[in-house]
Structures are given as structure tokens and as C-alpha cells.
Short mmCIF file of C-alpha atoms and ligand atoms in Angstrom, two decimals:
data_model
loop_
_atom_site.label_atom_id
_atom_site.label_comp_id
_atom_site.label_asym_id
_atom_site.label_seq_id
_atom_site.Cartn_x
_atom_site.Cartn_y
_atom_site.Cartn_z
CA MET A 1 16.87 23.43 2.15
CA ILE A 2 13.86 24.34 3.96
CA ALA A 3 13.98 23.98 7.69
CA VAL A 4 10.57 23.68 9.85
CA ILE A 5 11.36 23.98 13.75
CA GLY A 6 8.91 22.14 15.52
CA ALA A 7 6.82 19.07 14.81
CA GLY A 8 3.33 19.84 16.07
CA ILE A 9 0.27 20.15 14.10
CA VAL A 10 1.25 23.51 12.67
CA GLY A 11 5.01 22.62 11.86
CA SER A 12 4.08 19.18 10.46
CA LEU A 13 1.26 20.61 8.15
CA ILE A 14 3.49 23.47 7.04
CA ALA A 15 6.29 21.19 6.04
CA ARG A 16 3.91 18.98 4.27
CA GLU A 17 2.51 21.87 2.21
CA ILE A 18 6.04 23.12 1.14
CA ASN A 19 7.00 19.45 0.49
CA LYS A 20 4.36 19.63 -2.31
CA TYR A 21 6.59 22.03 -4.12
CA ILE A 22 10.11 21.15 -2.74
CA GLU A 23 11.63 17.87 -1.85
CA ASP A 24 14.37 19.16 0.50
CA VAL A 25 12.21 19.96 3.73
CA TYR A 26 13.52 18.99 7.25
CA ILE A 27 11.51 19.15 10.37
CA PHE A 28 13.67 19.80 13.56
CA GLU A 29 11.94 18.74 16.55
CA ALA A 30 13.48 19.39 20.12
CA LYS A 31 11.86 16.35 21.87
CA ASN A 32 12.66 12.51 21.23
CA ARG A 33 9.14 12.24 19.55
CA ILE A 34 6.84 14.18 17.34
CA ALA A 35 3.32 15.63 18.51
CA ALA A 36 4.44 15.90 21.87
CA GLY A 37 3.91 19.62 22.72
CA VAL A 38 0.74 21.65 22.76
CA THR A 39 -0.75 19.23 20.09
CA LYS A 40 -0.78 16.36 22.46
CA GLY A 41 -2.94 17.77 25.25
CA ASN A 42 -6.17 19.57 24.12
CA SER A 43 -9.61 19.12 23.48
CA ALA A 44 -9.14 17.89 19.85
CA ILE A 45 -12.14 19.63 18.32
CA ILE A 46 -12.25 21.17 14.82
CA HIS A 47 -14.12 24.13 15.73
CA GLY A 48 -16.95 25.65 13.56
CA GLY A 49 -15.41 29.16 13.24
CA TYR A 50 -18.45 31.04 14.74
CA ASP A 51 -16.97 32.24 18.07
CA ASP A 52 -13.67 33.85 17.13
CA GLU A 53 -13.59 37.72 17.47
CA PRO A 54 -14.47 38.82 13.82
CA GLY A 55 -11.36 40.64 12.04
CA SER A 56 -8.90 38.63 14.19
CA VAL A 57 -6.31 36.27 12.41
CA ARG A 58 -7.82 33.39 14.53
CA ALA A 59 -11.13 33.97 12.77
CA GLU A 60 -9.47 34.34 9.38
CA PHE A 61 -8.11 30.83 9.53
CA CYS A 62 -10.54 28.90 11.89
CA TYR A 63 -13.47 28.42 9.40
CA ARG A 64 -11.21 27.87 6.43
CA GLY A 65 -9.22 25.22 8.53
CA ASN A 66 -12.43 23.43 9.52
CA LYS A 67 -13.26 22.89 5.85
CA LEU A 68 -9.79 21.75 4.99
CA TYR A 69 -10.03 18.75 7.27
CA ASP A 70 -11.72 17.00 4.89
CA GLU A 71 -8.91 17.06 2.58
CA ILE A 72 -6.54 16.14 5.53
CA SER A 73 -8.71 13.13 6.44
CA GLN A 74 -8.78 11.86 2.99
CA GLU A 75 -5.22 12.40 1.98
CA LEU A 76 -3.49 11.58 5.30
CA SER A 77 -5.84 8.92 6.48
CA VAL A 78 -6.78 10.84 9.69
CA GLU A 79 -9.93 10.10 11.38
CA VAL A 80 -12.37 13.25 11.35
CA LYS A 81 -15.72 12.76 12.78
CA ARG A 82 -18.35 15.59 12.02
CA VAL A 83 -20.22 15.04 15.59
CA GLY A 84 -21.35 18.87 15.53
CA SER A 85 -21.26 20.81 18.85
CA HIS A 86 -23.79 22.85 20.87
CA VAL A 87 -23.24 26.02 22.83
CA VAL A 88 -25.82 25.63 25.47
CA ALA A 89 -27.64 28.35 27.01
CA LEU A 90 -28.78 27.46 30.68
CA ASN A 91 -30.31 30.80 31.80
CA GLU A 92 -31.24 34.11 30.71
CA ASP A 93 -27.80 35.65 30.41
CA ASP A 94 -26.49 32.81 28.38
CA LEU A 95 -29.36 33.50 25.98
CA LYS A 96 -27.79 36.87 25.24
CA VAL A 97 -24.35 35.36 24.72
CA ILE A 98 -25.99 33.04 22.18
CA ASP A 99 -27.39 36.18 20.11
CA GLU A 100 -23.79 37.44 20.26
CA LEU A 101 -22.47 34.29 19.10
CA GLU A 102 -24.82 34.48 16.11
CA LYS A 103 -23.73 37.94 15.15
CA LYS A 104 -20.25 36.75 15.01
CA ALA A 105 -20.98 33.51 13.19
CA ILE A 106 -22.53 35.82 10.41
CA GLN A 107 -19.48 38.10 10.66
CA ASN A 108 -17.06 35.32 10.20
CA GLY A 109 -19.04 34.05 7.31
CA VAL A 110 -19.94 30.75 8.95
CA LYS A 111 -23.26 29.55 7.45
CA GLU A 112 -23.48 26.08 8.92
CA TYR A 113 -25.29 26.78 12.29
CA GLU A 114 -28.77 26.80 13.67
CA ILE A 115 -30.36 27.97 16.81
CA LEU A 116 -32.17 25.10 18.46
CA ASP A 117 -35.06 25.43 20.99
CA LYS A 118 -35.17 23.33 24.27
CA ALA A 119 -37.11 20.45 22.78
CA GLU A 120 -34.84 20.22 19.55
CA LEU A 121 -31.86 20.24 21.59
CA LEU A 122 -32.85 17.67 24.26
CA GLU A 123 -34.00 15.29 21.60
CA MET A 124 -30.34 15.50 20.14
CA GLU A 125 -28.80 15.31 23.57
CA PRO A 126 -31.02 13.69 26.13
CA ASN A 127 -28.63 13.51 28.91
CA LEU A 128 -28.21 17.37 28.98
CA ASN A 129 -29.35 19.34 32.02
CA LYS A 130 -33.08 19.73 31.70
CA SER A 131 -32.86 23.43 32.53
CA ALA A 132 -31.18 24.10 29.17
CA LEU A 133 -32.95 26.74 27.13
CA ARG A 134 -31.52 26.72 23.64
CA SER A 135 -28.37 26.07 21.79
CA LEU A 136 -26.18 27.35 18.88
CA TYR A 137 -25.88 24.05 16.95
CA CYS A 138 -22.82 23.67 14.56
CA PRO A 139 -22.96 20.53 12.42
CA ILE A 140 -19.56 20.98 10.92
CA ALA A 141 -17.85 21.00 14.29
CA ALA A 142 -15.51 17.76 14.53
CA ILE A 143 -13.45 15.58 16.58
CA THR A 144 -10.10 14.12 15.82
CA GLU A 145 -6.85 12.74 17.07
CA PRO A 146 -4.42 15.56 16.52
CA TRP A 147 -1.37 13.35 17.01
CA GLU A 148 -2.53 11.09 14.22
CA ALA A 149 -2.43 14.11 11.94
CA VAL A 150 1.00 15.01 12.94
CA ILE A 151 2.13 11.39 12.56
CA GLN A 152 0.61 11.06 9.03
CA ALA A 153 1.84 14.37 8.01
CA ALA A 154 5.39 13.58 9.12
CA LYS A 155 5.02 10.18 7.31
CA SER A 156 4.06 12.21 4.18
CA VAL A 157 7.13 14.25 4.39
CA GLU A 158 9.32 11.33 4.70
CA ILE A 159 7.66 9.45 1.85
CA ASN A 160 8.11 12.50 -0.34
CA GLY A 161 11.93 12.82 0.31
CA GLY A 162 11.81 15.30 3.25
CA LYS A 163 13.34 14.49 6.74
CA VAL A 164 11.92 14.33 10.30
CA LEU A 165 14.66 14.78 12.73
CA LYS A 166 14.17 14.33 16.62
CA ASN A 167 16.20 15.33 19.59
CA LYS A 168 17.08 18.50 17.51
CA LYS A 169 16.68 21.48 19.79
CA LEU A 170 17.47 24.75 17.94
CA VAL A 171 19.82 26.86 20.15
CA GLU A 172 21.70 29.14 17.91
CA VAL A 173 21.36 30.90 14.85
CA LYS A 174 23.77 32.57 12.48
CA LYS A 175 23.10 34.70 9.40
CA LYS A 176 25.28 33.48 6.39
CA ASP A 177 24.56 35.68 3.36
CA ASN A 178 20.96 35.05 2.46
CA LYS A 179 20.95 31.69 4.32
CA PHE A 180 20.82 30.61 8.05
CA GLU A 181 23.29 28.27 9.85
CA LEU A 182 21.16 26.41 12.73
CA PHE A 183 22.90 25.10 15.56
CA PHE A 184 21.24 22.29 17.56
CA GLU A 185 21.83 21.10 21.24
CA ASP A 186 23.45 17.68 20.28
CA GLY A 187 26.15 19.74 18.42
CA SER A 188 25.03 19.34 14.81
CA SER A 189 24.31 22.07 12.33
CA TYR A 190 22.64 22.75 9.30
CA ILE A 191 22.22 25.47 6.34
CA ALA A 192 18.86 26.51 5.54
CA ASP A 193 17.60 28.69 2.82
CA LEU A 194 14.38 29.41 4.62
CA VAL A 195 13.16 28.58 8.01
CA ILE A 196 9.60 28.24 9.61
CA ASN A 197 9.36 28.82 13.22
CA ALA A 198 6.46 26.58 14.51
CA ALA A 199 7.96 26.02 18.02
CA GLY A 200 4.58 26.36 19.74
CA LEU A 201 4.93 27.56 23.44
CA TYR A 202 8.75 28.36 22.61
CA ALA A 203 8.15 30.29 19.27
CA ASP A 204 8.87 33.66 20.86
CA GLU A 205 12.25 32.32 22.26
CA VAL A 206 13.17 30.70 19.03
CA ALA A 207 12.22 34.15 16.98
CA LYS A 208 14.87 35.68 19.41
CA LEU A 209 17.56 33.49 18.15
CA PHE A 210 16.73 35.20 14.71
CA GLY A 211 17.02 38.71 16.22
CA ASP A 212 13.23 39.07 15.96
CA GLU A 213 10.88 40.40 18.70
CA ILE A 214 7.40 38.93 18.46
CA PRO A 215 4.61 38.92 20.93
CA TYR A 216 5.67 37.25 24.23
CA ILE A 217 4.06 33.87 25.06
CA PHE A 218 2.67 32.70 28.39
CA PRO A 219 1.33 29.48 29.13
CA ARG A 220 -2.47 28.90 30.16
CA LYS A 221 -3.10 25.71 31.70
CA GLY A 222 -6.20 23.67 30.83
CA GLU A 223 -6.97 20.51 33.18
CA TYR A 224 -9.16 17.42 31.83
CA ILE A 225 -10.82 14.41 33.17
CA LEU A 226 -11.18 11.52 30.64
CA LEU A 227 -13.90 9.31 31.15
CA GLY A 228 -14.41 5.54 29.90
CA LYS A 229 -16.67 3.98 27.14
CA ASP A 230 -19.00 1.94 28.90
CA VAL A 231 -21.50 4.68 29.66
CA LYS A 232 -23.02 6.81 26.90
CA TYR A 233 -23.20 10.57 27.81
CA VAL A 234 -23.31 12.72 24.77
CA ASN A 235 -23.19 12.52 21.02
CA SER A 236 -21.72 15.92 20.18
CA VAL A 237 -19.49 18.34 21.68
CA ILE A 238 -21.45 20.37 24.55
CA PHE A 239 -20.10 23.74 25.34
CA PRO A 240 -21.14 26.29 28.00
CA THR A 241 -21.55 29.86 26.72
CA PRO A 242 -17.88 31.25 26.42
CA SER A 243 -16.14 33.82 28.80
CA LYS A 244 -13.79 36.41 27.45
CA ILE A 245 -10.70 33.96 28.01
CA THR A 246 -12.08 30.67 27.07
CA LYS A 247 -14.53 28.60 25.34
CA GLY A 248 -15.32 27.12 28.86
CA CYS A 249 -15.39 23.72 30.36
CA LEU A 250 -17.06 21.40 27.95
CA VAL A 251 -18.30 17.66 27.68
CA MET A 252 -17.47 15.80 24.29
CA PRO A 253 -17.06 12.24 22.92
CA THR A 254 -13.51 11.18 21.78
CA VAL A 255 -12.72 9.54 18.57
CA ASP A 256 -11.99 6.35 20.23
CA GLY A 257 -15.49 6.34 22.18
CA GLY A 258 -14.70 7.67 25.57
CA TYR A 259 -15.62 11.25 26.80
CA LEU A 260 -13.71 14.21 27.85
CA ALA A 261 -14.62 16.95 30.31
CA GLY A 262 -12.53 20.19 30.80
CA PRO A 263 -10.61 22.29 30.26
CA THR A 264 -9.80 24.89 33.06
CA ALA A 265 -8.07 28.20 32.07
CA GLN A 266 -5.41 29.24 34.35
CA ASN A 267 -2.38 31.45 33.56
CA ILE A 268 0.86 29.88 34.96
CA LYS A 269 4.51 30.81 35.16
CA SER A 270 6.08 27.50 33.77
CA LYS A 271 5.99 26.27 30.13
CA GLN A 272 6.65 22.78 31.53
CA ASP A 273 3.99 22.46 34.21
CA LEU A 274 1.60 19.84 32.95
CA SER A 275 0.37 18.77 36.44
CA THR A 276 -3.21 18.41 37.42
CA THR A 277 -4.32 19.88 40.65
CA GLN A 278 -7.04 19.22 43.04
CA GLU A 279 -8.86 22.53 42.62
CA GLY A 280 -8.61 22.38 38.84
CA LEU A 281 -10.21 18.84 38.64
CA LEU A 282 -12.97 19.98 41.13
CA GLU A 283 -13.54 22.79 38.86
CA VAL A 284 -13.98 20.51 35.68
CA LYS A 285 -16.39 18.28 37.66
CA GLU A 286 -18.57 21.06 38.98
CA LYS A 287 -18.68 22.81 35.60
CA SER A 288 -19.22 19.74 33.43
CA LEU A 289 -21.85 18.36 35.79
CA ARG A 290 -23.72 21.57 35.28
CA LEU A 291 -23.91 20.70 31.67
CA VAL A 292 -24.47 16.87 31.84
CA PRO A 293 -25.56 15.90 35.26
CA THR A 294 -25.28 12.09 34.53
CA LEU A 295 -21.20 12.23 34.21
CA ASP A 296 -20.23 9.56 36.81
CA PHE A 297 -16.96 10.90 38.18
CA SER A 298 -16.80 8.23 40.90
CA ARG A 299 -16.59 5.15 38.63
CA ASN A 300 -15.93 6.19 35.08
CA VAL A 301 -12.70 8.17 35.16
CA VAL A 302 -9.80 6.86 33.05
CA LYS A 303 -7.24 9.54 33.50
CA THR A 304 -6.54 13.14 34.15
CA PHE A 305 -4.22 15.33 32.14
CA ALA A 306 -3.38 19.14 31.41
CA GLY A 307 -2.29 20.94 28.42
CA LEU A 308 -0.73 24.28 27.97
CA ARG A 309 -2.11 27.12 25.58
CA PRO A 310 0.46 29.30 24.16
CA GLU A 311 -1.19 32.62 24.85
CA THR A 312 -0.16 36.22 23.93
CA LYS A 313 -1.51 39.66 25.39
CA GLU A 314 -2.87 40.24 21.86
CA LYS A 315 -4.89 37.08 22.19
CA ASP A 316 -4.19 36.34 18.58
CA PHE A 317 -2.03 34.20 16.31
CA TYR A 318 1.22 35.97 15.12
CA ILE A 319 2.28 34.78 11.58
CA ASP A 320 4.63 36.93 9.65
CA VAL A 321 8.06 37.06 7.99
CA GLY A 322 10.97 38.12 10.35
CA GLY A 323 14.23 39.56 9.42
CA GLY A 324 15.55 37.52 6.42
CA ASN A 325 14.08 34.30 5.04
CA VAL A 326 12.34 33.31 8.17
CA ILE A 327 8.73 33.05 9.14
CA HIS A 328 7.30 33.10 12.51
CA VAL A 329 4.15 31.10 13.13
CA SER A 330 3.44 31.96 16.69
CA GLY A 331 1.00 32.46 19.57
CA ILE A 332 -0.96 29.53 17.94
CA ARG A 333 -3.59 29.02 20.83
CA SER A 334 -6.88 27.71 20.44
CA PRO A 335 -8.22 27.22 17.66
CA GLY A 336 -4.90 26.16 16.35
CA LEU A 337 -5.57 22.84 15.70
CA THR A 338 -8.60 23.81 13.63
CA ALA A 339 -6.65 26.58 11.80
CA ALA A 340 -3.36 24.74 11.00
CA PRO A 341 -4.09 23.36 7.52
CA ALA A 342 -5.22 26.83 6.52
CA ILE A 343 -2.20 28.41 8.08
CA ALA A 344 -0.01 25.88 6.22
CA LYS A 345 -1.46 27.11 2.79
CA TYR A 346 -1.15 30.79 3.80
CA VAL A 347 2.34 30.29 4.74
CA VAL A 348 3.42 28.72 1.37
CA GLU A 349 0.98 30.51 -0.95
CA TYR A 350 1.22 34.09 0.32
CA LEU A 351 4.18 34.48 2.80
CA ILE A 352 6.81 32.39 0.88
CA GLN A 353 5.59 33.03 -2.73
CA GLU A 354 3.91 36.64 -2.61
CA LYS A 355 5.92 38.25 0.42
CA LEU A 356 9.24 36.64 0.21
CA HIS A 357 8.92 36.35 -3.76
CA ILE A 358 10.17 32.71 -3.68
CA ASN A 359 8.84 31.16 -6.82
CA LEU A 360 7.44 27.59 -6.16
CA GLU A 361 6.27 24.82 -8.57
CA LYS A 362 4.13 22.00 -7.72
CA ARG A 363 6.23 18.84 -7.87
CA LYS A 364 5.04 16.12 -10.44
CA ASN A 365 6.06 13.31 -8.51
CA TYR A 366 4.46 14.13 -5.26
CA ILE A 367 2.63 11.29 -3.21
CA ASN A 368 -0.63 12.94 -1.84
CA HIS A 369 -2.33 9.83 -0.52
CA ILE A 370 -0.65 8.30 2.88
CA GLU A 371 -2.02 5.21 3.89
CA LYS A 372 -2.73 4.41 7.68
CA VAL A 373 -1.67 1.10 9.41
CA PRO A 374 -5.17 -0.49 9.44
CA HIS A 375 -6.61 -1.13 12.91
CA LEU A 376 -7.33 -4.82 12.51
CA VAL A 377 -10.58 -4.94 14.71
CA GLU A 378 -12.30 -2.30 12.49
CA GLU A 379 -11.71 -4.37 9.40
CA ASP A 380 -14.15 -6.86 8.16
CA TYR A 381 -13.75 -10.06 10.19
CA GLU A 382 -13.02 -12.31 7.04
CA HIS A 383 -10.16 -10.01 5.92
CA TRP A 384 -8.69 -10.08 9.60
CA LYS A 385 -8.91 -13.81 9.57
CA ARG A 386 -6.81 -13.88 6.17
CA VAL A 387 -4.33 -11.47 7.58
CA ILE A 388 -3.83 -13.82 10.52
CA GLN A 389 -3.33 -16.72 8.23
CA GLU A 390 -0.43 -14.60 6.65
CA ASP A 391 1.06 -13.25 9.92
CA PRO A 392 0.01 -14.97 13.19
CA ASP A 393 0.97 -11.42 15.16
CA ALA A 394 -2.24 -10.23 13.74
CA GLY A 395 -4.00 -12.58 15.75
CA GLU A 396 -2.12 -11.71 19.07
CA MET A 397 -4.02 -9.14 21.23
CA ILE A 398 -1.74 -7.07 23.14
CA CYS A 399 -4.01 -3.94 24.25
CA TYR A 400 -7.40 -5.48 25.37
CA CYS A 401 -9.02 -2.12 26.07
CA ASN A 402 -8.45 -0.69 22.54
CA LYS A 403 -8.05 -4.20 20.75
CA ILE A 404 -4.47 -3.65 19.45
CA THR A 405 -2.70 -6.42 18.00
CA LYS A 406 1.10 -7.23 17.93
CA LYS A 407 1.12 -6.70 14.08
CA GLU A 408 0.09 -3.14 14.46
CA ILE A 409 2.67 -2.61 17.43
CA LYS A 410 5.44 -4.01 15.26
CA GLU A 411 4.34 -1.89 12.25
CA ALA A 412 4.53 1.25 14.58
CA ILE A 413 8.00 0.44 15.44
CA LYS A 414 8.76 -0.19 11.95
CA ASN A 415 7.65 3.39 11.27
CA GLY A 416 9.99 4.71 13.98
CA ALA A 417 8.30 4.30 17.14
CA ARG A 418 10.92 3.80 20.21
CA THR A 419 9.13 4.67 23.30
CA LEU A 420 5.85 3.48 24.94
CA ASP A 421 4.40 6.87 24.07
CA ASP A 422 5.32 6.47 20.47
CA VAL A 423 3.45 3.33 20.35
CA LYS A 424 0.48 4.62 22.35
CA PHE A 425 0.04 7.61 20.08
CA ALA A 426 0.67 5.55 17.01
CA THR A 427 -1.74 2.72 17.72
CA ARG A 428 -3.78 3.58 20.74
CA ALA A 429 -2.29 0.48 22.78
CA SER A 430 -2.14 1.55 26.55
CA PHE A 431 -4.85 4.47 25.76
CA GLY A 432 -7.75 2.60 26.95
CA GLU A 433 -9.51 2.01 30.44
CA CYS A 434 -6.58 0.34 32.10
CA GLN A 435 -4.02 2.83 30.74
CA GLY A 436 -1.59 0.15 29.96
CA SER A 437 -1.64 -1.75 33.31
CA PHE A 438 -1.83 -4.95 31.27
CA CYS A 439 -0.14 -4.30 27.99
CA ILE A 440 2.85 -1.82 28.88
CA PRO A 441 5.11 -5.07 29.82
CA LYS A 442 4.32 -6.85 26.67
CA ILE A 443 4.80 -3.69 24.44
CA LEU A 444 7.96 -2.83 26.12
CA LYS A 445 9.20 -6.40 25.36
CA ILE A 446 8.15 -6.09 21.75
CA ILE A 447 10.20 -2.71 21.59
CA SER A 448 13.03 -4.29 22.95
CA GLU A 449 12.91 -7.53 20.53
CA GLU A 450 12.34 -5.31 17.62
CA THR A 451 14.99 -2.69 18.15
CA GLY A 452 17.67 -4.41 20.06
CA LEU A 453 17.34 -1.85 22.92
CA ARG A 454 17.69 -3.40 26.29
CA PRO A 455 14.50 -3.48 28.31
CA GLU A 456 15.88 -0.89 30.91
CA GLU A 457 16.65 1.25 27.90
CA VAL A 458 13.03 1.43 26.82
CA LEU A 459 11.45 4.92 27.92
CA GLN A 460 7.83 5.74 28.56
CA ASN A 461 8.66 9.11 26.79
CA GLU A 462 11.23 11.68 27.80
CA LYS A 463 14.92 11.03 28.42
CA GLY A 464 15.05 9.43 31.99
CA SER A 465 11.57 8.16 31.93
CA TRP A 466 12.41 4.24 32.00
CA ILE A 467 10.22 1.90 33.11
CA ILE A 468 12.52 -1.03 34.31
CA ASN A 469 15.23 -0.26 36.47
CA SER A 470 17.14 -3.53 36.23
CA GLU A 471 16.26 -7.18 35.53
CA VAL A 472 14.49 -8.95 38.50
CA ARG A 473 13.16 -11.81 36.65
CA ALA A 474 12.97 -12.50 32.84
CA ILE A 475 9.74 -11.03 30.98
C1 LIG B 501 -6.07 22.99 26.82
C2 LIG B 501 -6.13 23.15 25.21
C3 LIG B 501 -7.13 23.22 24.60
C4 LIG B 501 -7.16 23.30 23.13
N1 LIG B 501 -8.33 22.91 22.35
C5 LIG B 501 -8.14 23.14 21.04
C6 LIG B 501 -9.32 22.57 20.36
O1 LIG B 501 -10.19 21.88 20.72
N2 LIG B 501 -9.20 22.90 19.05
C7 LIG B 501 -8.30 23.74 18.38
O2 LIG B 501 -8.35 23.81 17.21
N3 LIG B 501 -7.33 23.97 19.14
C8 LIG B 501 -7.35 23.65 20.51
N4 LIG B 501 -6.08 24.13 21.20
C9 LIG B 501 -4.96 24.81 20.44
C10 LIG B 501 -4.13 23.73 20.02
O3 LIG B 501 -3.75 22.62 20.68
C11 LIG B 501 -2.78 24.49 19.59
O4 LIG B 501 -3.14 25.69 18.80
C12 LIG B 501 -2.01 23.66 18.58
O5 LIG B 501 -1.80 22.46 19.11
C13 LIG B 501 -0.56 24.45 18.68
O6 LIG B 501 0.40 23.51 17.83
P1 LIG B 501 1.99 23.92 17.36
O7 LIG B 501 2.24 22.90 16.21
O8 LIG B 501 1.81 25.32 17.09
O9 LIG B 501 2.70 23.69 18.81
P2 LIG B 501 3.33 22.32 19.40
O10 LIG B 501 2.16 21.10 19.15
O11 LIG B 501 3.69 22.54 20.72
O12 LIG B 501 4.39 22.19 18.42
C14 LIG B 501 5.71 22.86 18.73
C15 LIG B 501 6.85 21.86 18.74
O13 LIG B 501 7.96 22.63 18.62
C16 LIG B 501 9.02 22.09 19.45
N5 LIG B 501 9.94 22.95 19.75
C17 LIG B 501 9.97 24.04 20.63
N6 LIG B 501 11.02 24.80 20.64
C18 LIG B 501 12.13 24.13 19.77
C19 LIG B 501 13.32 24.39 19.47
N7 LIG B 501 14.02 25.34 20.00
N8 LIG B 501 13.89 23.56 18.52
C20 LIG B 501 13.02 22.51 17.90
N9 LIG B 501 11.81 22.25 18.28
C21 LIG B 501 11.12 22.97 19.34
C22 LIG B 501 7.98 21.64 20.64
O14 LIG B 501 8.76 20.39 21.50
C23 LIG B 501 7.00 21.07 19.80
O15 LIG B 501 6.83 19.74 19.64
C24 LIG B 501 -6.09 23.79 22.59
C25 LIG B 501 -4.86 24.03 23.34
C26 LIG B 501 -4.95 23.59 24.69
C27 LIG B 501 -3.71 23.78 25.49
#
């Protein structure tokens, strides 16, 4: 059996890649749901690969990963919108940074970029600060929903005979001949022939369980403000010029039609501190207004959130074989989402097959294409009408903001959703402007009816995050 520790974008895509050769792949995830670590809270940009330090591991995988998202999009039915990105120069100093970025793009082998003058830039992005001077435009930059890629990759693993196990926090490892015995917090244990450590922020701690010392990981927080869909702000991803530690506070459209401003970049101590702060949000406002002065933070804010980057002093990914048949995929900070499909191929095609000399043969019965539950309002109206005739649940709107029907929510539950967040990330229900104010009680009731859980047992996400304390009146 091959074990992958961690169901983020990295672990799930590696598991899917291994599963093309071997049926017996297990993903072990510590939390009670997948895609709930670093992969949940980030900018969700498929970067162009022009700004990573030439010669770094990040640069090696970012551009290749960007290209592979076409395959991911087609095979896993994941939405990838190639909206493009601009790095915008607002002053003379910024112009020098744009020149440096262009040099890096050439060194990194990125051909898909153009330097736009003020007129070209403002024609494409009329809401930008009118003092913008120039931009480095990268048409291959894209936006996606990272959790959707994880959900679909995990589904692919299950359809192809593998297993995705939640509430499985790896706490101890014993070497047994050439194998590993893996012990989990819930008391269970499994024997694995090969282990992939893709534990995100905790990959350094997981490496220690195998007796391996790899670069120490510290969290760097990024705070964001999400804006609604009713005002049009930008068409593409708008970056300021980058600093040494971050790509900067950006403004971008989201896949479902809203806008995102952020992130900040602050080193913190706790790997669990996802709080937003007054200072952080003020910084986001101030910096994003410099790029797009029309942003309306007084009326248009949907929510704020934060994500934690797994940083190392080396500022780079660490991807290598440890002591025995274990591979550590660690320090996967930005652009890890972009790089993940290329990292997955490298792990399987080079580290497993060449470095560990494990011969793999492609499976003949492997199912490549994974369908997504159709989002009914995006379907042709006549088709939707026919679906409603067959199944009245398709005509019952539960989430009005994102127009999600009861049928879609029931499908998500059939596919394993048990918490409100599971349903939210699988369907976008409660993800819209009202953030679930109207639909959460209805979704809770559907989860309860479909699973047999009592309403008080239905959680928002983590253990203890119940919504209903006790029955006051029937819902
Ligand atoms: C603010 C911010 C902005 C970013 N923006 C971008 C961007 O726009 N584009 C881009 O390409 N990248 C971006 N990134 C980087 C990207 O989000 C990450 O590189 C990527 O999500 C890392 O994925 P992962 O699978 O390695 O980690 P995770 O998603 O954290 O997955 C690791 C999983 O392992 C589990 N786990 C941990 N310990 C154990 C254990 N002991 N046993 C079992 N399971 C365990 C965790 O619960 C978690 O689910 C950004 C990151 C941040 C924080």
C-alpha cells in the first residue's frame, strides 16, 4: 500500500498520479474533511511562473504546473479561468522592478508575457489607478477554486480503487523491514510500502516521525477581504510590484464572480491562528485601493479570512526522499497551488521510479475523466426543466446567492459531505453574499435528513463546531 499523508492540493494530486499506476493508494487526512488546510485559504491563482527566483525549485515547478492545469481542468472537471495577470508599475521605482521581472521571466523560460504601456493597460483594466505607468501582462495566469481540485482528485482516487480516510492524524511511525507501520490518533494502524509526506504546515513535524530532519516550517499569515458580485472592478489579477517576501497585496476576480483583495504577509508563531486583525484588514484596504481606487469597502464586503503560508528560511520547496521509502514534499508555500500538478509528476516519475528504483506500470483500467455534479443554473434552461420533471429537488432553490438547488446539496452528501463546510466547498451553497444567513438552517436540515445525524450533531467544520445546541422548535 502507498500512503499519502495530507489531503491538500499537493497530497491529493500526488495520490491521483500514483493511482494511475497502483490501485492501493490511501490518503490519510488529520482533519474531518479534505482541502481544509493551506489549500482552503489562499489567492487561488495559477501563477504565470515569471517571478520565482531563477534556479529555485519553485521556478522549476511553477511554469510547468501552470501548463498542466489544462489537463487537470479537463480530466477532473475543475474550473480554471485563464483571466491573465498584470504586475502594475505605479512609479519610477516600480518600473525597475518590472524590468527585473522580465529578466526573470526569460530565465525561467516563460514566453507568455508582454510589457504593456499605460494606454494598453488602462484599456484592459479601466478601473485601475490612473497613475499606472506600465504592466507586465501574463495571459496564462489563471484563477480556480483549489478545494474543487482536491475534491475531484480525491473522488478520482476513490473511483479508481484507492481510499480517502479522514480523522486520521499520523502520530507515530515504526520501521518494519522495508515498510512503515503508521499509527494514527484514533488508535488505528496501517502498514505502508511507501509513504508520501504532504502534510502542509506540519510536513516538518511529520518528517520527524520518520526520523528525518528537513527545513523547519513557520507560518506566515495572509489576511484577505472578499467583495461581492454586484460591482465590476477588474477583469484580471492585478498585482503591485513584488517585495522580497511576497507578491504583494493584489486585487482579483474570483471564479464565482466576486473579488478578492489581499493578502498581507506577517510571520506568526501559531500554525492554527487564522484570525483576521484590524491592522491587517486596514493594510489590505489601503494597499488594494492604491491599485483599484473604486473598491467599495463600505458596502461591498462579503467576508474576511486568513490563510497561513508554510514558509522556510530557505524560501523554497523541499521535495526529496527521506530515510527509507518515504518522500517529503515540504515547504510548499506560494506558488504551491500552481506547482502541485508538476510536483505530482516529479514525485512519481522521478523520485519513486528513478531515485527509489520502484518500477511502475500504467494501469489499463484507470479512469481518467471524473465528472462533476452539474451546477444546474449554468445548464441550458430546457435541460434544467427536464431534470426538474425527473427530480423535483432540482427545482428547489436552497442557496439564493449562488443559486444552488436541493438536488446539488443531496448529491454532495451522497458523495460524502457531512458538515456545512463540506457542502459549502462541494457546491458553493452558503458561499455567497449572505454567507449562509438564509440557507444554513435548510442545509443543516437536509444533512440531518439524509445522514440520520441529529441536527445538534451537524457541524460547521471541526469537532465542537455545532450550530444547534438543542431543539427549541422544529425546523
Ligand atoms: C495567503 C496565501 C496565499 C497563497 N496564494 C497562492 C496562489 O495564489 N497561488 C499558488 O499557487 N499558491 C498560493 N499559495 C500557496 C498554496 O496555497 C499552498 O502552497 C498549497 O495550498 C499547499 O498545499 P498542501 O497540500 O501542501 O498543504 P495543505 O493544503 O495544508 O494540505 C496538507 C494537509 O495535511 C494534513 N495534515 C497535517 N498533518 C497531518 C498528520 N499528522 N496526519 C495526517 N494529515 C495531516 C492537513 O490537515 C492538511 O489538510 C498561497 C498560500 C497562502 C497561505
